[in-house]
mmCIF file of C-alpha atoms in Angstrom:
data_model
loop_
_atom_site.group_PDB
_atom_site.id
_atom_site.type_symbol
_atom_site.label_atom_id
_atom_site.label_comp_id
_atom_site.label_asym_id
_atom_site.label_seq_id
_atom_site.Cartn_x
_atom_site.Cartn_y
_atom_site.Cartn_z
ATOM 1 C CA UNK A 1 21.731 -0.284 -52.957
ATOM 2 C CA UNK A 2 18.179 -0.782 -54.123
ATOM 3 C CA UNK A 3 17.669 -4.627 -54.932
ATOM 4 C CA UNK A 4 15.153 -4.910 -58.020
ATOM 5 C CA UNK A 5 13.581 -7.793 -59.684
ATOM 6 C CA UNK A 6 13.719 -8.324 -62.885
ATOM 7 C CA UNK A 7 10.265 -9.204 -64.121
ATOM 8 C CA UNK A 8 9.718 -10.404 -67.533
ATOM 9 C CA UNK A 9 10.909 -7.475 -69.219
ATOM 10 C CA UNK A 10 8.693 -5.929 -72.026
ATOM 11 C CA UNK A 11 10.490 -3.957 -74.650
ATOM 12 C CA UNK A 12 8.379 -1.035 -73.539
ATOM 13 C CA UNK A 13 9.596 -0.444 -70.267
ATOM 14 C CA UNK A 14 10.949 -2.187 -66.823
ATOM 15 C CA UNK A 15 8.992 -2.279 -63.747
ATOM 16 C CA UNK A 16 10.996 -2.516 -60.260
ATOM 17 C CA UNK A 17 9.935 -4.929 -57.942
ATOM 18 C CA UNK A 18 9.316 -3.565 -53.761
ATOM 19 C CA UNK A 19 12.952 -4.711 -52.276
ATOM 20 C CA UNK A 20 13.378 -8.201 -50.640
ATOM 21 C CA UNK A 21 12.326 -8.807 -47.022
ATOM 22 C CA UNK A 22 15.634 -9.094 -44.461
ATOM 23 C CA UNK A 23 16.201 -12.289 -43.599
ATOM 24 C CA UNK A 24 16.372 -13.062 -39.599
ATOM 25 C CA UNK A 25 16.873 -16.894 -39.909
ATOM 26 C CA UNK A 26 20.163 -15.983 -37.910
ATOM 27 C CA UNK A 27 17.961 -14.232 -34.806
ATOM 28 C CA UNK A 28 15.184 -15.109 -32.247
ATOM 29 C CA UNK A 29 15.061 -18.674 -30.380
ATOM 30 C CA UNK A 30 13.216 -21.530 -30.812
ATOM 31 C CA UNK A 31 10.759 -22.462 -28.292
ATOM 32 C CA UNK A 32 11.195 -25.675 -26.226
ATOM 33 C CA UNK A 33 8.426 -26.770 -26.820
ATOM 34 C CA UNK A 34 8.764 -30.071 -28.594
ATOM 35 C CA UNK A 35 5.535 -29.895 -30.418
ATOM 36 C CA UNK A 36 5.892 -26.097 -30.729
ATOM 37 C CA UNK A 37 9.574 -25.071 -32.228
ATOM 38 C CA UNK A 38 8.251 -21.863 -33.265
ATOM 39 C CA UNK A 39 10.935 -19.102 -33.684
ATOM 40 C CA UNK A 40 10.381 -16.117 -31.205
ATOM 41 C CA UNK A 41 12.023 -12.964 -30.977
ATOM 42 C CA UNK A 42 11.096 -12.333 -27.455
ATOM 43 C CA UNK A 43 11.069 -15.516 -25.594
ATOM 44 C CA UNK A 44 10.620 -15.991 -22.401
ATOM 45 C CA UNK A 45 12.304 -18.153 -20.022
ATOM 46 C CA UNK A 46 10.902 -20.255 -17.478
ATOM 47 C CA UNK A 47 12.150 -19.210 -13.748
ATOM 48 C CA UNK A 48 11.443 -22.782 -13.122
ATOM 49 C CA UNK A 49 13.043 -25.008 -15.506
ATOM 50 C CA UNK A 50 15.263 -22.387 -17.423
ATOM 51 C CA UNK A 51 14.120 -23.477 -20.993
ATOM 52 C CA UNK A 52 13.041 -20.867 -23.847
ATOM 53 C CA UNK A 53 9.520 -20.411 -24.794
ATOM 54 C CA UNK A 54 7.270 -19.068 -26.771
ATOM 55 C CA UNK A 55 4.024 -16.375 -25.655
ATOM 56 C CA UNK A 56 1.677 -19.561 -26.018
ATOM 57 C CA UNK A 57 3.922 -22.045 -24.106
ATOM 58 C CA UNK A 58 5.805 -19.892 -21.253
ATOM 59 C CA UNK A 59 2.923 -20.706 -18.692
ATOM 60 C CA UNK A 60 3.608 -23.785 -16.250
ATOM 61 C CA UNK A 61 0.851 -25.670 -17.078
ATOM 62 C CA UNK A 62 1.676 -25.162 -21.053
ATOM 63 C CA UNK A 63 4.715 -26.135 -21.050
ATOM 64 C CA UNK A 64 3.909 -29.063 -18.184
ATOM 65 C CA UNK A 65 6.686 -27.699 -16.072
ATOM 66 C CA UNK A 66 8.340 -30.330 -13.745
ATOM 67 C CA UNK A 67 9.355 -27.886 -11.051
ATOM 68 C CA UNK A 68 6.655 -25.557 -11.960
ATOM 69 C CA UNK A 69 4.484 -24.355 -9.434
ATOM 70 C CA UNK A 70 6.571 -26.187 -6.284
ATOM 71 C CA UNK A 71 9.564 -24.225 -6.955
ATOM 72 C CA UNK A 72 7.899 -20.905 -6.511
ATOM 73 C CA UNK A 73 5.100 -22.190 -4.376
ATOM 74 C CA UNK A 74 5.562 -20.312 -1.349
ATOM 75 C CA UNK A 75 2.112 -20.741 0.973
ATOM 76 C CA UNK A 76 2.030 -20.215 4.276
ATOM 77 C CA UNK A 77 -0.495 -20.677 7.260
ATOM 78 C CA UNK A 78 -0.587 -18.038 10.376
ATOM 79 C CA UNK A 79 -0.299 -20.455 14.015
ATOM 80 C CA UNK A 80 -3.340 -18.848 15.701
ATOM 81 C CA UNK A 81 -1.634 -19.849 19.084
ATOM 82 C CA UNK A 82 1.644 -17.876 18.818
ATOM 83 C CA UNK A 83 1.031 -15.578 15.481
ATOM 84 C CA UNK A 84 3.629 -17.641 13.881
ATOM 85 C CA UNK A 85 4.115 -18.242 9.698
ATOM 86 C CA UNK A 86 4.217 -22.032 9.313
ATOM 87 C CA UNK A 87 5.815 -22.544 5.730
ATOM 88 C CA UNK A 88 3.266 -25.224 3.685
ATOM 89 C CA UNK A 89 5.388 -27.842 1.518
ATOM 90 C CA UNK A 90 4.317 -28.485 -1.698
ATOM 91 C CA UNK A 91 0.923 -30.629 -1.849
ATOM 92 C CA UNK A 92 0.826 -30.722 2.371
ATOM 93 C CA UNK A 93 -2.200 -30.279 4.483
ATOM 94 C CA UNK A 94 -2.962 -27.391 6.015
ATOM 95 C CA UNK A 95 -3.750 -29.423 8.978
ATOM 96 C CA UNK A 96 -0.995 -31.705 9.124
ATOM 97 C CA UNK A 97 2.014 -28.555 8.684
ATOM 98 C CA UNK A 98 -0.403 -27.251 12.170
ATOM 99 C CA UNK A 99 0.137 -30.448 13.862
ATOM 100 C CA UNK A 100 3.780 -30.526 13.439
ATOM 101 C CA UNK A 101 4.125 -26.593 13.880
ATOM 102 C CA UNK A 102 2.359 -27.166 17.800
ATOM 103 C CA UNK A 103 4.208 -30.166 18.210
ATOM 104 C CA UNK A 104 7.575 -28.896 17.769
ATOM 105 C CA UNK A 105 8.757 -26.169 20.795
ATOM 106 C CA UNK A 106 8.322 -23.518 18.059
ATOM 107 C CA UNK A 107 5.224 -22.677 19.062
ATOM 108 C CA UNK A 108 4.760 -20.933 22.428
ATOM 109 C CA UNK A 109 1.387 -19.384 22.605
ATOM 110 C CA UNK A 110 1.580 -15.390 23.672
ATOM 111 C CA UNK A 111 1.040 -14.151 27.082
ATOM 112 C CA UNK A 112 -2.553 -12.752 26.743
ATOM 113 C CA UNK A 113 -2.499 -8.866 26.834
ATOM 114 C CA UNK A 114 -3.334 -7.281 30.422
ATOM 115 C CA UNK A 115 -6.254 -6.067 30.638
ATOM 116 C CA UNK A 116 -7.503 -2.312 30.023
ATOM 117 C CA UNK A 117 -7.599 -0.383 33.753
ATOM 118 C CA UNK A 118 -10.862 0.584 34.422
ATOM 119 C CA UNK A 119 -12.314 3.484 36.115
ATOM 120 C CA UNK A 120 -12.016 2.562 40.106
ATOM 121 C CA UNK A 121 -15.521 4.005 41.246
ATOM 122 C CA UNK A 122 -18.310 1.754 41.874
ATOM 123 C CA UNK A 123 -20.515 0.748 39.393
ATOM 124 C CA UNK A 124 -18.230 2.464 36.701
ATOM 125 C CA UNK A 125 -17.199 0.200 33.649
ATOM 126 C CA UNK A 126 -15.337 2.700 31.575
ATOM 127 C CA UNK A 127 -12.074 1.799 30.361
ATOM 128 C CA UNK A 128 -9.171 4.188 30.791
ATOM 129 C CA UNK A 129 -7.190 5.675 27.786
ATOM 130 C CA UNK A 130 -4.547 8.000 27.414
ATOM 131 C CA UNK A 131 -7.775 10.247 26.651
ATOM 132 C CA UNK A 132 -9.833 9.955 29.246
ATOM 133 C CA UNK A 133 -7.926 9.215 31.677
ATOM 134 C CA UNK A 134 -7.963 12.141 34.569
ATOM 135 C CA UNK A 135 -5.352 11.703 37.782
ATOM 136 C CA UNK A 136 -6.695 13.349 40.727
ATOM 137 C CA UNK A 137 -4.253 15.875 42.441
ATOM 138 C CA UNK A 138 -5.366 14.848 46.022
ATOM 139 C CA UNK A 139 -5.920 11.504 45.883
ATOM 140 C CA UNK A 140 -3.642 10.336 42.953
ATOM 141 C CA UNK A 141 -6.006 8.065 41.669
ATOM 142 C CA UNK A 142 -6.515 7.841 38.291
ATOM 143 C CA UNK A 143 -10.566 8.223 37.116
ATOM 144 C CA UNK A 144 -12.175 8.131 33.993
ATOM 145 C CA UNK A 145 -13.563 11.991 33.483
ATOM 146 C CA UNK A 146 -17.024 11.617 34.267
ATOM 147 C CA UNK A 147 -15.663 11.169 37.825
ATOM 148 C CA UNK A 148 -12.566 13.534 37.790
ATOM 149 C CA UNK A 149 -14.277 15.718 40.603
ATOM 150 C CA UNK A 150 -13.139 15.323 43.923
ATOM 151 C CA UNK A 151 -17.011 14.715 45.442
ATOM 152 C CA UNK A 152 -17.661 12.330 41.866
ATOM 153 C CA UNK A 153 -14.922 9.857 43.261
ATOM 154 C CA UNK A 154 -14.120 8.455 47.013
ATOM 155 C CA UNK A 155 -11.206 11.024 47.067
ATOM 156 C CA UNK A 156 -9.206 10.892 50.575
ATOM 157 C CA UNK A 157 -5.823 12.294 50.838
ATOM 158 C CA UNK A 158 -3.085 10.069 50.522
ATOM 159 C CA UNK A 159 -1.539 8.538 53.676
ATOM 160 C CA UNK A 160 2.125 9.292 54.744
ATOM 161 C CA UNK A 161 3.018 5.755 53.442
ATOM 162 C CA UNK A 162 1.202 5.512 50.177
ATOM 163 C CA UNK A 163 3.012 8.915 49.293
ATOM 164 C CA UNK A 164 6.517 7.391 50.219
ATOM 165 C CA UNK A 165 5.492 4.477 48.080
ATOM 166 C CA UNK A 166 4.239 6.791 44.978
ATOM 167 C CA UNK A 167 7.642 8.936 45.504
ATOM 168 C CA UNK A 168 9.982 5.809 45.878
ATOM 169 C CA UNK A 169 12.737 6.068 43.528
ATOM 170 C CA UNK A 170 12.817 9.660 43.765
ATOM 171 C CA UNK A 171 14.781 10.302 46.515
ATOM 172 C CA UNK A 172 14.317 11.183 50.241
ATOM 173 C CA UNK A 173 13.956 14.989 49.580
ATOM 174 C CA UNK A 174 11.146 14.707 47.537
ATOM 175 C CA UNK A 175 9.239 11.914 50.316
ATOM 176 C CA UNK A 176 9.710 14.582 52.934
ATOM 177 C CA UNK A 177 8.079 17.413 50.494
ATOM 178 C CA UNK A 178 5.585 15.279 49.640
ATOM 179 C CA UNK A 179 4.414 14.432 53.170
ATOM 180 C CA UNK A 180 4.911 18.036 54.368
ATOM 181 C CA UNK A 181 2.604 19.370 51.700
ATOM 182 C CA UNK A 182 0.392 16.845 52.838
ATOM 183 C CA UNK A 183 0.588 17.981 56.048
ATOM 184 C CA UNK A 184 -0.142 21.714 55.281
ATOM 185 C CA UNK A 185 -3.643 20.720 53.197
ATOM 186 C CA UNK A 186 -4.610 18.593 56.369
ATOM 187 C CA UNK A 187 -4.036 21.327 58.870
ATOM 188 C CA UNK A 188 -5.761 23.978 56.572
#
């Protein structure tokens, strides 16, 4: 159904009217805003307080949110004696959440990390990696590669005991190979 109105009608001829806006006094929400009270149609709702408001109002601050920013404030400050996250409360001091984070037996400070082997010739500061790291096949020591030559490092052949040391764990066969082979390169 069209929906016409009737304007004053002239004898000549009627004219019809655009039809009538919908009404949607029945949809949308109010905002909560006490001063506000506008009708949206997308609201949003406040994760805080759970009240409906409108795109001007929805913000913490514009709406003067009692929970606001504390219930979602979620700071935190790194312990830089244990790596620990020390959880901030709302409107605490950075300093006084450390003082009761290294006064409680929370924080145990880490074992500092061994440090990098280094090359075992004198006067050689080079710091072994999985890279340049060379083990020697008559000495078994292990030398940066600048010195992986047998005349670049003090290479001696191991002793009997060192090699029953190096081979513990794998069995008495493999000591006695070990120190036989040893054997043969001496006598040679």
């Amino acid at each position: 159904l069209k929906c016409f109105r009737s304007a004053p009608i002239s004898r000549t001829h009627a004219v019809p009217l655009p039809p009538a806006m919908a009404h949607f006094s029945d949809h949308g929400v109010h905002c909560s805003d006490p001063y506000c009270r506008q009708q949206d149609f997308l609201p949003f709702t406040c994760n805080a307080c759970n009240k409906v408001f409108c795109k001007d109002h929805f913000k913490y601050s514009a709406h003067s949110c009692e929970k606001g920013l504390a219930a979602t404030d979620k700071r935190v400050i790194v312990c830089p004696l244990c790596q620990v996250a020390v959880p901030l409360g709302a409107e605490e001091d950075e300093n006084a959440a450390f003082e009761r984070h290294a006064a409680s037996d929370a924080c145990q400070p880490a074992p500092p990390p061994p440090p990098k082997p280094r090359c075992p010739v004198q006067g050689c500061k080079e710091k072994l990696t999985s890279l340049n790291t060379f083990s020697c096949g008559t000495c078994h020591k292990k030398v940066c590669l600048k010195h992986r030559f047998e005349d670049a490092h003090d290479c001696r052949p191991e002793t009997c005991r060192a090699a029953a040391r190096r081979a513990k764990g794998a069995g008495a066969g493999a000591v006695g190979r070990t120190v036989l082979e040893q054997f043969r390169r001496l006598v040679q």
